[in-house]
Amino acid sequence: MATNFKRLCAALAVIPWPLAALAAPGCPALEQFLLGKAVGVLCFHSDDLRTNNPLTTPANNSITTFADGTTLPGVSVLGFPANFGSFTPVTDRGVISTGPTLSSGPVPGIQVEGWFADDPTNQARFVLRFPDDWNGKLVVAGASGTRSEYNGDWAWS
């Protein structure tokens, strides 16, 4: 997991250079930059990147496979699918922080998420958010332990 965090930091460290001239990077530029570095990339514009927005934080159990299509592990219990509880971003953000960080209003911008292409386990995921008025600076935070990449959302958004 430390290797994946190092990869994330390295990737995030170089993103500002090619995009620094852009006040708000668009999905085509981000997708082109991530070509060959990421798979399963989802990029979209949101009127509010803060994480009280259901568009920016996926529903619990909405990812059911690894990047290569392999079903997430688990055992079916009480009629729930075998991978139930394997991906819990809504729960994660509430466990790590007591609530959303106060902000003065909506933060429109681009969110891009996906899997690292070179992860041999097909498990390393990332999420990046670029406000429309992005200043080119970066906050990098890794997911703690077994939580999802969305676990620090309330603390960082």
PDB file of C-alpha atoms in Angstrom:
ATOM      1  CA  MET A   1       0.000   0.000   0.000  1.00  0.00           C
ATOM      2  CA  ALA A   2       2.930   2.353   0.639  1.00  0.00           C
ATOM      3  CA  THR A   3       4.007   1.817  -2.965  1.00  0.00           C
ATOM      4  CA  ASN A   4       0.551   2.813  -4.216  1.00  0.00           C
ATOM      5  CA  PHE A   5       0.626   5.939  -2.060  1.00  0.00           C
ATOM      6  CA  LYS A   6       4.048   6.824  -3.490  1.00  0.00           C
ATOM      7  CA  ARG A   7       2.682   6.328  -7.017  1.00  0.00           C
ATOM      8  CA  LEU A   8      -0.252   8.585  -6.240  1.00  0.00           C
ATOM      9  CA  CYS A   9       2.019  11.290  -4.828  1.00  0.00           C
ATOM     10  CA  ALA A  10       4.316  11.069  -7.860  1.00  0.00           C
ATOM     11  CA  ALA A  11       1.398  11.277 -10.285  1.00  0.00           C
ATOM     12  CA  LEU A  12      -0.172  14.183  -8.430  1.00  0.00           C
ATOM     13  CA  ALA A  13       3.140  16.012  -8.216  1.00  0.00           C
ATOM     14  CA  VAL A  14       3.517  16.146 -12.000  1.00  0.00           C
ATOM     15  CA  ILE A  15      -0.090  16.961 -12.866  1.00  0.00           C
ATOM     16  CA  PRO A  16       0.216  20.707 -12.105  1.00  0.00           C
ATOM     17  CA  TRP A  17       3.079  21.191 -14.595  1.00  0.00           C
ATOM     18  CA  PRO A  18       1.247  20.418 -17.838  1.00  0.00           C
ATOM     19  CA  LEU A  19      -1.975  21.922 -16.511  1.00  0.00           C
ATOM     20  CA  ALA A  20      -0.597  24.963 -14.672  1.00  0.00           C
ATOM     21  CA  ALA A  21      -1.531  27.327 -17.492  1.00  0.00           C
ATOM     22  CA  LEU A  22      -5.152  26.191 -17.276  1.00  0.00           C
ATOM     23  CA  ALA A  23      -7.346  27.873 -14.713  1.00  0.00           C
ATOM     24  CA  ALA A  24      -9.660  24.878 -14.857  1.00  0.00           C
ATOM     25  CA  PRO A  25      -8.439  21.715 -16.558  1.00  0.00           C
ATOM     26  CA  GLY A  26     -11.079  20.017 -18.646  1.00  0.00           C
ATOM     27  CA  CYS A  27     -11.838  16.331 -18.892  1.00  0.00           C
ATOM     28  CA  PRO A  28     -10.199  15.908 -22.328  1.00  0.00           C
ATOM     29  CA  ALA A  29      -6.862  17.277 -21.024  1.00  0.00           C
ATOM     30  CA  LEU A  30      -7.026  15.182 -17.854  1.00  0.00           C
ATOM     31  CA  GLU A  31      -8.008  12.015 -19.719  1.00  0.00           C
ATOM     32  CA  GLN A  32      -5.165  12.557 -22.192  1.00  0.00           C
ATOM     33  CA  PHE A  33      -2.684  13.078 -19.358  1.00  0.00           C
ATOM     34  CA  LEU A  34      -3.845   9.888 -17.625  1.00  0.00           C
ATOM     35  CA  LEU A  35      -3.759   7.784 -20.811  1.00  0.00           C
ATOM     36  CA  GLY A  36      -1.650   4.711 -20.065  1.00  0.00           C
ATOM     37  CA  LYS A  37      -1.349   5.720 -16.391  1.00  0.00           C
ATOM     38  CA  ALA A  38      -4.928   4.967 -15.351  1.00  0.00           C
ATOM     39  CA  VAL A  39      -7.798   2.696 -16.375  1.00  0.00           C
ATOM     40  CA  GLY A  40     -11.529   2.975 -15.821  1.00  0.00           C
ATOM     41  CA  VAL A  41     -11.233   6.769 -15.757  1.00  0.00           C
ATOM     42  CA  LEU A  42     -14.430   8.669 -15.015  1.00  0.00           C
ATOM     43  CA  CYS A  43     -14.243  12.443 -15.476  1.00  0.00           C
ATOM     44  CA  PHE A  44     -17.074  14.938 -15.060  1.00  0.00           C
ATOM     45  CA  HIS A  45     -17.869  18.534 -14.167  1.00  0.00           C
ATOM     46  CA  SER A  46     -19.871  19.155 -11.009  1.00  0.00           C
ATOM     47  CA  ASP A  47     -21.554  22.349  -9.875  1.00  0.00           C
ATOM     48  CA  ASP A  48     -20.356  21.488  -6.361  1.00  0.00           C
ATOM     49  CA  LEU A  49     -17.259  19.384  -5.611  1.00  0.00           C
ATOM     50  CA  ARG A  50     -17.952  19.461  -1.888  1.00  0.00           C
ATOM     51  CA  THR A  51     -18.747  15.991  -0.662  1.00  0.00           C
ATOM     52  CA  ASN A  52     -22.272  16.611   0.512  1.00  0.00           C
ATOM     53  CA  ASN A  53     -22.994  16.174  -3.200  1.00  0.00           C
ATOM     54  CA  PRO A  54     -23.970  12.577  -4.124  1.00  0.00           C
ATOM     55  CA  LEU A  55     -22.344  13.014  -7.555  1.00  0.00           C
ATOM     56  CA  THR A  56     -18.862  13.425  -6.037  1.00  0.00           C
ATOM     57  CA  THR A  57     -19.050  10.587  -3.495  1.00  0.00           C
ATOM     58  CA  PRO A  58     -20.323   7.304  -4.974  1.00  0.00           C
ATOM     59  CA  ALA A  59     -22.899   5.216  -3.169  1.00  0.00           C
ATOM     60  CA  ASN A  60     -21.767   2.423  -0.878  1.00  0.00           C
ATOM     61  CA  ASN A  61     -21.286  -0.885  -2.732  1.00  0.00           C
ATOM     62  CA  SER A  62     -21.339   0.849  -6.147  1.00  0.00           C
ATOM     63  CA  ILE A  63     -18.020  -0.747  -7.157  1.00  0.00           C
ATOM     64  CA  THR A  64     -18.385  -4.512  -7.366  1.00  0.00           C
ATOM     65  CA  THR A  65     -15.238  -5.465  -9.308  1.00  0.00           C
ATOM     66  CA  PHE A  66     -11.537  -4.675  -9.480  1.00  0.00           C
ATOM     67  CA  ALA A  67     -10.194  -2.721 -12.484  1.00  0.00           C
ATOM     68  CA  ASP A  68      -9.736  -5.962 -14.442  1.00  0.00           C
ATOM     69  CA  GLY A  69     -13.363  -7.029 -13.886  1.00  0.00           C
ATOM     70  CA  THR A  70     -12.627  -9.572 -11.142  1.00  0.00           C
ATOM     71  CA  THR A  71     -15.411  -9.598  -8.550  1.00  0.00           C
ATOM     72  CA  LEU A  72     -14.497  -8.103  -5.177  1.00  0.00           C
ATOM     73  CA  PRO A  73     -13.934 -10.812  -2.560  1.00  0.00           C
ATOM     74  CA  GLY A  74     -16.351 -11.747   0.144  1.00  0.00           C
ATOM     75  CA  VAL A  75     -18.849 -14.293   1.340  1.00  0.00           C
ATOM     76  CA  SER A  76     -22.581 -14.004   0.734  1.00  0.00           C
ATOM     77  CA  VAL A  77     -24.330 -13.578   4.084  1.00  0.00           C
ATOM     78  CA  LEU A  78     -28.051 -13.187   4.823  1.00  0.00           C
ATOM     79  CA  GLY A  79     -28.850 -12.668   1.154  1.00  0.00           C
ATOM     80  CA  PHE A  80     -26.368  -9.808   0.679  1.00  0.00           C
ATOM     81  CA  PRO A  81     -23.971 -10.103  -2.276  1.00  0.00           C
ATOM     82  CA  ALA A  82     -20.543 -11.583  -1.555  1.00  0.00           C
ATOM     83  CA  ASN A  83     -18.831  -8.205  -1.984  1.00  0.00           C
ATOM     84  CA  PHE A  84     -21.327  -6.255   0.150  1.00  0.00           C
ATOM     85  CA  GLY A  85     -19.386  -3.757   2.273  1.00  0.00           C
ATOM     86  CA  SER A  86     -16.217  -3.959   0.163  1.00  0.00           C
ATOM     87  CA  PHE A  87     -16.551  -0.361  -1.086  1.00  0.00           C
ATOM     88  CA  THR A  88     -18.145   2.083   1.368  1.00  0.00           C
ATOM     89  CA  PRO A  89     -17.214   5.701   0.530  1.00  0.00           C
ATOM     90  CA  VAL A  90     -20.278   7.279   2.166  1.00  0.00           C
ATOM     91  CA  THR A  91     -19.633   5.364   5.391  1.00  0.00           C
ATOM     92  CA  ASP A  92     -15.876   6.033   5.198  1.00  0.00           C
ATOM     93  CA  ARG A  93     -16.179   9.817   5.090  1.00  0.00           C
ATOM     94  CA  GLY A  94     -18.397   9.799   8.185  1.00  0.00           C
ATOM     95  CA  VAL A  95     -16.089   7.520  10.174  1.00  0.00           C
ATOM     96  CA  ILE A  96     -12.934   9.571   9.597  1.00  0.00           C
ATOM     97  CA  SER A  97     -14.396  13.031  10.276  1.00  0.00           C
ATOM     98  CA  THR A  98     -17.294  14.348  12.335  1.00  0.00           C
ATOM     99  CA  GLY A  99     -18.830  16.267   9.461  1.00  0.00           C
ATOM    100  CA  PRO A 100     -18.196  18.381   6.403  1.00  0.00           C
ATOM    101  CA  THR A 101     -15.725  21.254   6.602  1.00  0.00           C
ATOM    102  CA  LEU A 102     -17.642  24.529   6.575  1.00  0.00           C
ATOM    103  CA  SER A 103     -17.349  26.481   3.339  1.00  0.00           C
ATOM    104  CA  SER A 104     -18.936  29.648   2.041  1.00  0.00           C
ATOM    105  CA  GLY A 105     -20.714  28.017  -0.866  1.00  0.00           C
ATOM    106  CA  PRO A 106     -20.592  25.587  -3.765  1.00  0.00           C
ATOM    107  CA  VAL A 107     -17.231  24.752  -5.353  1.00  0.00           C
ATOM    108  CA  PRO A 108     -17.744  24.014  -9.060  1.00  0.00           C
ATOM    109  CA  GLY A 109     -15.103  22.001 -10.875  1.00  0.00           C
ATOM    110  CA  ILE A 110     -13.873  18.745 -12.392  1.00  0.00           C
ATOM    111  CA  GLN A 111     -13.624  15.379 -10.640  1.00  0.00           C
ATOM    112  CA  VAL A 112     -11.608  12.533 -12.151  1.00  0.00           C
ATOM    113  CA  GLU A 113     -11.326   9.065 -10.661  1.00  0.00           C
ATOM    114  CA  GLY A 114     -10.020   5.693 -11.731  1.00  0.00           C
ATOM    115  CA  TRP A 115      -7.527   2.900 -11.112  1.00  0.00           C
ATOM    116  CA  PHE A 116      -3.733   2.979 -11.506  1.00  0.00           C
ATOM    117  CA  ALA A 117      -2.929   1.070 -14.706  1.00  0.00           C
ATOM    118  CA  ASP A 118       0.284  -0.482 -13.398  1.00  0.00           C
ATOM    119  CA  ASP A 119      -1.060  -1.828 -10.102  1.00  0.00           C
ATOM    120  CA  PRO A 120      -0.466  -5.597 -10.250  1.00  0.00           C
ATOM    121  CA  THR A 121      -3.397  -6.235  -7.887  1.00  0.00           C
ATOM    122  CA  ASN A 122      -5.836  -4.032  -9.890  1.00  0.00           C
ATOM    123  CA  GLN A 123      -6.982  -2.469  -6.620  1.00  0.00           C
ATOM    124  CA  ALA A 124      -5.270   0.957  -6.357  1.00  0.00           C
ATOM    125  CA  ARG A 125      -7.815   3.712  -7.016  1.00  0.00           C
ATOM    126  CA  PHE A 126      -7.586   7.507  -6.926  1.00  0.00           C
ATOM    127  CA  VAL A 127      -9.840  10.558  -6.968  1.00  0.00           C
ATOM    128  CA  LEU A 128      -8.745  14.061  -8.037  1.00  0.00           C
ATOM    129  CA  ARG A 129     -10.760  17.273  -7.780  1.00  0.00           C
ATOM    130  CA  PHE A 130      -9.928  20.505  -9.610  1.00  0.00           C
ATOM    131  CA  PRO A 131     -12.032  23.590  -8.775  1.00  0.00           C
ATOM    132  CA  ASP A 132     -12.911  25.814 -11.746  1.00  0.00           C
ATOM    133  CA  ASP A 133     -10.812  28.565 -10.171  1.00  0.00           C
ATOM    134  CA  TRP A 134      -7.903  26.200  -9.384  1.00  0.00           C
ATOM    135  CA  ASN A 135      -4.710  27.998  -8.366  1.00  0.00           C
ATOM    136  CA  GLY A 136      -2.420  25.120  -9.411  1.00  0.00           C
ATOM    137  CA  LYS A 137      -1.660  24.118  -5.821  1.00  0.00           C
ATOM    138  CA  LEU A 138      -2.256  20.621  -4.523  1.00  0.00           C
ATOM    139  CA  VAL A 139      -3.387  18.910  -1.340  1.00  0.00           C
ATOM    140  CA  VAL A 140      -2.381  15.242  -1.283  1.00  0.00           C
ATOM    141  CA  ALA A 141      -3.952  12.837   1.184  1.00  0.00           C
ATOM    142  CA  GLY A 142      -3.763   9.068   1.165  1.00  0.00           C
ATOM    143  CA  ALA A 143      -6.551   6.755   2.226  1.00  0.00           C
ATOM    144  CA  SER A 144      -6.003   5.277   5.648  1.00  0.00           C
ATOM    145  CA  GLY A 145      -5.826   1.531   6.123  1.00  0.00           C
ATOM    146  CA  THR A 146      -8.604  -0.354   4.409  1.00  0.00           C
ATOM    147  CA  ARG A 147     -10.873   2.618   3.730  1.00  0.00           C
ATOM    148  CA  SER A 148     -11.733   3.918   0.258  1.00  0.00           C
ATOM    149  CA  GLU A 149     -10.116   6.837  -1.545  1.00  0.00           C
ATOM    150  CA  TYR A 150     -13.061   8.981  -0.389  1.00  0.00           C
ATOM    151  CA  ASN A 151     -12.406   8.490   3.348  1.00  0.00           C
ATOM    152  CA  GLY A 152     -11.009  11.975   4.004  1.00  0.00           C
ATOM    153  CA  ASP A 153     -13.654  13.811   1.995  1.00  0.00           C
ATOM    154  CA  TRP A 154     -15.251  15.748   4.821  1.00  0.00           C
ATOM    155  CA  ALA A 155     -11.899  16.705   6.293  1.00  0.00           C
ATOM    156  CA  TRP A 156     -10.404  17.887   2.984  1.00  0.00           C
ATOM    157  CA  SER A 157     -13.313  19.337   1.025  1.00  0.00           C
TER     158      SER A 157
END
